[in-house]
């Protein structure tokens, strides 16, 4: 539910503008507010899980998210909708790290790869099928249903959690790191707000971007320095977890991968919408091969990770993604390949078979990349460290994905701005005039070239992920721990 809602609402942005007579900037807060609430609450999850127990907190998170969904459907103004989206985000932010903690503890280190493969399905498929679900619900019913659909799912989740999750045995003695919360939660929210404002501003040097991002980053740096040199007894995020080599390497690998892959993920639907002229629903359906590829390899990758360790699996996964992404670098076309027809613009190259094949190949790689990296981070942690470890990984993923999205948005926008033909086409659209037919082929050629150049950057960034992947464990956790025992005894 929480992952779907990030992308489902993106489809409804034009509908919100019409319904609430709001500007695009006002409507964008329905997405930004949710993301900021998500980022602000994730750091609290590790402490709260230890203090109150995972079952109670999970049920509270589901209840908050479901209540926020119903209130969103009842909103009568854009301000109310934004406020209720924040409430949704507070619940949604806790769901992922909590779900990961519950499942990791239940599985134990020797089965964590298989469990992560199951958990990875909604993480990878949510962004792909969110636009399809959102577009379909708005088409057949109304925008209210993109939120109301969460009510029956939330009720089922609450009842099922009450029945099957083990009774909590929390540790009430843990003190709350209040200073850490005051530094980290606003710090992350401000930093992500600054970063997510970059595409709208068009530059990193915009005052709003710099002010909020720098203040946010300063708060995070103070939090880190305080934890390293004047560590509280029970820190909000335990930075001493980085003593685990596998976790440190996994955090670096996850950061690079999330910047490259989640940032590039926004390019695929944009290409189909802007260059190939597809509707939102069609663009969503065209991304389905990516999800199918991931579904095929993810269960296999989970089993193999438990047997031979995550290192070899992640190397194979990233290499496969690089191949698929490199295929998208060939989307640039000549003006001669753009045909003007009665129904609009027709572009036949590259063929849809080629593009869908590239997406399927990328999906195969995705299934063997993200969750094995998560497995590598968590499988060497002790039971008491798992809640803090999964929280740390979720923060890493959230921040890196936001940086990637902003980076690729700016690169693409700058590519568009360099083209006079695209500028002329946009100018005609804004004034309601008919564009000069002579500039249309050149404009679409420039559009495709801009996408091709950004896909080159994406391919290089994904390839860079191979470096930390080389240092991921290449043995199953039992072997690793057996090998370390003699060394520990000697020490």
mmCIF file of N, CA and C in Angstrom, residues 147-206:
data_model
loop_
_atom_site.group_PDB
_atom_site.id
_atom_site.type_symbol
_atom_site.label_atom_id
_atom_site.label_comp_id
_atom_site.label_asym_id
_atom_site.label_seq_id
_atom_site.Cartn_x
_atom_site.Cartn_y
_atom_site.Cartn_z
ATOM 1 N N UNK A 147 -7.449 6.395 -3.079
ATOM 2 C CA UNK A 147 -7.250 6.343 -1.627
ATOM 3 C C UNK A 147 -8.183 5.334 -0.954
ATOM 4 N N UNK A 148 -9.431 5.287 -1.382
ATOM 5 C CA UNK A 148 -10.417 4.400 -0.740
ATOM 6 C C UNK A 148 -10.067 2.924 -0.905
ATOM 7 N N UNK A 149 -9.319 2.596 -1.972
ATOM 8 C CA UNK A 149 -8.938 1.193 -2.189
ATOM 9 C C UNK A 149 -8.082 0.657 -1.040
ATOM 10 N N UNK A 150 -7.437 1.575 -0.301
ATOM 11 C CA UNK A 150 -6.596 1.152 0.830
ATOM 12 C C UNK A 150 -7.412 0.718 2.045
ATOM 13 N N UNK A 151 -8.693 1.127 2.130
ATOM 14 C CA UNK A 151 -9.495 0.820 3.323
ATOM 15 C C UNK A 151 -9.699 -0.688 3.515
ATOM 16 N N UNK A 152 -10.244 -1.430 2.532
ATOM 17 C CA UNK A 152 -10.401 -2.872 2.762
ATOM 18 C C UNK A 152 -9.062 -3.594 2.956
ATOM 19 N N UNK A 153 -8.017 -3.152 2.216
ATOM 20 C CA UNK A 153 -6.698 -3.790 2.359
ATOM 21 C C UNK A 153 -6.149 -3.550 3.764
ATOM 22 N N UNK A 154 -6.318 -2.310 4.257
ATOM 23 C CA UNK A 154 -5.839 -1.953 5.595
ATOM 24 C C UNK A 154 -6.550 -2.737 6.683
ATOM 25 N N UNK A 155 -7.866 -2.928 6.544
ATOM 26 C CA UNK A 155 -8.638 -3.688 7.541
ATOM 27 C C UNK A 155 -8.172 -5.145 7.569
ATOM 28 N N UNK A 156 -7.999 -5.736 6.370
ATOM 29 C CA UNK A 156 -7.520 -7.126 6.286
ATOM 30 C C UNK A 156 -6.129 -7.247 6.913
ATOM 31 N N UNK A 157 -5.246 -6.272 6.629
ATOM 32 C CA UNK A 157 -3.880 -6.293 7.178
ATOM 33 C C UNK A 157 -3.899 -6.217 8.703
ATOM 34 N N UNK A 158 -4.782 -5.377 9.261
ATOM 35 C CA UNK A 158 -4.879 -5.236 10.719
ATOM 36 C C UNK A 158 -5.352 -6.532 11.370
ATOM 37 N N UNK A 159 -6.407 -7.119 10.820
ATOM 38 C CA UNK A 159 -6.960 -8.362 11.383
ATOM 39 C C UNK A 159 -5.926 -9.483 11.289
ATOM 40 N N UNK A 160 -5.286 -9.577 10.121
ATOM 41 C CA UNK A 160 -4.309 -10.654 9.905
ATOM 42 C C UNK A 160 -3.091 -10.488 10.821
ATOM 43 N N UNK A 161 -2.631 -9.240 10.970
ATOM 44 C CA UNK A 161 -1.486 -8.969 11.852
ATOM 45 C C UNK A 161 -1.818 -9.346 13.296
ATOM 46 N N UNK A 162 -3.044 -9.038 13.728
ATOM 47 C CA UNK A 162 -3.473 -9.361 15.101
ATOM 48 C C UNK A 162 -3.470 -10.870 15.333
ATOM 49 N N UNK A 163 -3.804 -11.627 14.285
ATOM 50 C CA UNK A 163 -3.906 -13.089 14.430
ATOM 51 C C UNK A 163 -2.556 -13.795 14.340
ATOM 52 N N UNK A 164 -1.690 -13.377 13.399
ATOM 53 C CA UNK A 164 -0.512 -14.196 13.092
ATOM 54 C C UNK A 164 0.807 -13.696 13.686
ATOM 55 N N UNK A 165 0.918 -12.406 13.959
ATOM 56 C CA UNK A 165 2.204 -11.915 14.467
ATOM 57 C C UNK A 165 2.392 -12.324 15.925
ATOM 58 N N UNK A 166 3.628 -12.672 16.265
ATOM 59 C CA UNK A 166 3.918 -13.107 17.628
ATOM 60 C C UNK A 166 3.738 -11.957 18.608
ATOM 61 N N UNK A 167 3.379 -12.326 19.851
ATOM 62 C CA UNK A 167 3.183 -11.325 20.898
ATOM 63 C C UNK A 167 4.499 -10.590 21.154
ATOM 64 N N UNK A 168 4.398 -9.290 21.423
ATOM 65 C CA UNK A 168 5.596 -8.475 21.622
ATOM 66 C C UNK A 168 6.262 -8.755 22.961
ATOM 67 N N UNK A 169 7.581 -8.620 22.955
ATOM 68 C CA UNK A 169 8.329 -8.630 24.221
ATOM 69 C C UNK A 169 9.309 -7.452 24.172
ATOM 70 N N UNK A 170 8.772 -6.216 24.293
ATOM 71 C CA UNK A 170 9.606 -5.015 24.145
ATOM 72 C C UNK A 170 10.556 -4.824 25.328
ATOM 73 N N UNK A 171 11.495 -3.901 25.169
ATOM 74 C CA UNK A 171 12.449 -3.583 26.240
ATOM 75 C C UNK A 171 12.187 -2.156 26.727
ATOM 76 N N UNK A 172 11.318 -1.983 27.727
ATOM 77 C CA UNK A 172 10.896 -0.643 28.150
ATOM 78 C C UNK A 172 12.007 0.203 28.754
ATOM 79 N N UNK A 173 13.151 -0.412 29.088
ATOM 80 C CA UNK A 173 14.212 0.344 29.762
ATOM 81 C C UNK A 173 14.947 1.301 28.826
ATOM 82 N N UNK A 174 14.799 1.102 27.496
ATOM 83 C CA UNK A 174 15.544 1.935 26.552
ATOM 84 C C UNK A 174 15.118 3.392 26.612
ATOM 85 N N UNK A 175 16.091 4.280 26.771
ATOM 86 C CA UNK A 175 15.793 5.710 26.784
ATOM 87 C C UNK A 175 15.675 6.216 25.341
ATOM 88 N N UNK A 176 14.897 7.284 25.182
ATOM 89 C CA UNK A 176 14.693 7.831 23.842
ATOM 90 C C UNK A 176 15.718 8.919 23.573
ATOM 91 N N UNK A 177 16.370 8.841 22.421
ATOM 92 C CA UNK A 177 17.370 9.828 22.014
ATOM 93 C C UNK A 177 16.647 11.046 21.430
ATOM 94 N N UNK A 178 16.168 11.906 22.313
ATOM 95 C CA UNK A 178 15.351 13.044 21.878
ATOM 96 C C UNK A 178 16.172 14.029 21.042
ATOM 97 N N UNK A 179 17.412 14.291 21.503
ATOM 98 C CA UNK A 179 18.282 15.224 20.754
ATOM 99 C C UNK A 179 18.550 14.672 19.351
ATOM 100 N N UNK A 180 18.788 13.359 19.269
ATOM 101 C CA UNK A 180 19.007 12.727 17.971
ATOM 102 C C UNK A 180 17.821 12.896 17.052
ATOM 103 N N UNK A 181 16.597 12.750 17.595
ATOM 104 C CA UNK A 181 15.388 12.912 16.782
ATOM 105 C C UNK A 181 15.263 14.348 16.274
ATOM 106 N N UNK A 182 15.542 15.326 17.157
ATOM 107 C CA UNK A 182 15.437 16.747 16.788
ATOM 108 C C UNK A 182 16.441 17.093 15.679
ATOM 109 N N UNK A 183 17.565 16.387 15.668
ATOM 110 C CA UNK A 183 18.572 16.639 14.625
ATOM 111 C C UNK A 183 18.267 15.877 13.335
ATOM 112 N N UNK A 184 17.986 14.557 13.449
ATOM 113 C CA UNK A 184 17.928 13.711 12.248
ATOM 114 C C UNK A 184 16.618 13.826 11.475
ATOM 115 N N UNK A 185 15.481 13.759 12.148
ATOM 116 C CA UNK A 185 14.204 13.775 11.408
ATOM 117 C C UNK A 185 13.990 15.079 10.631
ATOM 118 N N UNK A 186 14.107 16.268 11.283
ATOM 119 C CA UNK A 186 13.996 17.507 10.488
ATOM 120 C C UNK A 186 15.132 17.633 9.472
ATOM 121 N N UNK A 187 16.335 17.136 9.842
ATOM 122 C CA UNK A 187 17.469 17.218 8.924
ATOM 123 C C UNK A 187 17.200 16.469 7.635
ATOM 124 N N UNK A 188 16.704 15.231 7.745
ATOM 125 C CA UNK A 188 16.382 14.436 6.550
ATOM 126 C C UNK A 188 15.264 15.085 5.747
ATOM 127 N N UNK A 189 14.207 15.552 6.449
ATOM 128 C CA UNK A 189 13.062 16.157 5.762
ATOM 129 C C UNK A 189 13.478 17.413 4.993
ATOM 130 N N UNK A 190 14.287 18.279 5.631
ATOM 131 C CA UNK A 190 14.737 19.513 4.973
ATOM 132 C C UNK A 190 15.657 19.214 3.790
ATOM 133 N N UNK A 191 16.577 18.255 3.988
ATOM 134 C CA UNK A 191 17.497 17.898 2.909
ATOM 135 C C UNK A 191 16.731 17.353 1.707
ATOM 136 N N UNK A 192 15.774 16.444 1.957
ATOM 137 C CA UNK A 192 15.005 15.863 0.854
ATOM 138 C C UNK A 192 14.106 16.904 0.195
ATOM 139 N N UNK A 193 13.588 17.848 0.995
ATOM 140 C CA UNK A 193 12.773 18.918 0.401
ATOM 141 C C UNK A 193 13.625 19.759 -0.548
ATOM 142 N N UNK A 194 14.843 20.102 -0.096
ATOM 143 C CA UNK A 194 15.739 20.880 -0.960
ATOM 144 C C UNK A 194 16.073 20.138 -2.235
ATOM 145 N N UNK A 195 16.408 18.858 -2.098
ATOM 146 C CA UNK A 195 16.773 18.044 -3.267
ATOM 147 C C UNK A 195 15.586 17.882 -4.210
ATOM 148 N N UNK A 196 14.391 17.632 -3.654
ATOM 149 C CA UNK A 196 13.216 17.422 -4.509
ATOM 150 C C UNK A 196 12.736 18.722 -5.162
ATOM 151 N N UNK A 197 13.253 19.882 -4.694
ATOM 152 C CA UNK A 197 12.898 21.170 -5.310
ATOM 153 C C UNK A 197 13.792 21.501 -6.503
ATOM 154 N N UNK A 198 14.872 20.719 -6.693
ATOM 155 C CA UNK A 198 15.829 21.021 -7.778
ATOM 156 C C UNK A 198 15.172 20.976 -9.162
ATOM 157 N N UNK A 199 14.358 19.922 -9.488
ATOM 158 C CA UNK A 199 13.752 19.905 -10.830
ATOM 159 C C UNK A 199 12.883 21.125 -11.129
ATOM 160 N N UNK A 200 12.118 21.576 -10.127
ATOM 161 C CA UNK A 200 11.253 22.753 -10.321
ATOM 162 C C UNK A 200 12.092 24.017 -10.496
ATOM 163 N N UNK A 201 13.175 24.148 -9.687
ATOM 164 C CA UNK A 201 14.028 25.331 -9.751
ATOM 165 C C UNK A 201 14.907 25.311 -11.006
ATOM 166 N N UNK A 202 15.262 24.099 -11.457
ATOM 167 C CA UNK A 202 16.091 23.970 -12.654
ATOM 168 C C UNK A 202 17.581 24.078 -12.395
ATOM 169 N N UNK A 203 17.960 24.372 -11.141
ATOM 170 C CA UNK A 203 19.375 24.487 -10.796
ATOM 171 C C UNK A 203 19.581 24.183 -9.319
ATOM 172 N N UNK A 204 20.777 23.699 -9.010
ATOM 173 C CA UNK A 204 21.134 23.425 -7.600
ATOM 174 C C UNK A 204 21.342 24.732 -6.845
ATOM 175 N N UNK A 205 21.652 25.817 -7.571
ATOM 176 C CA UNK A 205 22.041 27.077 -6.928
ATOM 177 C C UNK A 205 20.847 27.962 -6.584
ATOM 178 N N UNK A 206 19.632 27.467 -6.768
ATOM 179 C CA UNK A 206 18.450 28.231 -6.377
ATOM 180 C C UNK A 206 18.456 28.445 -4.857
#
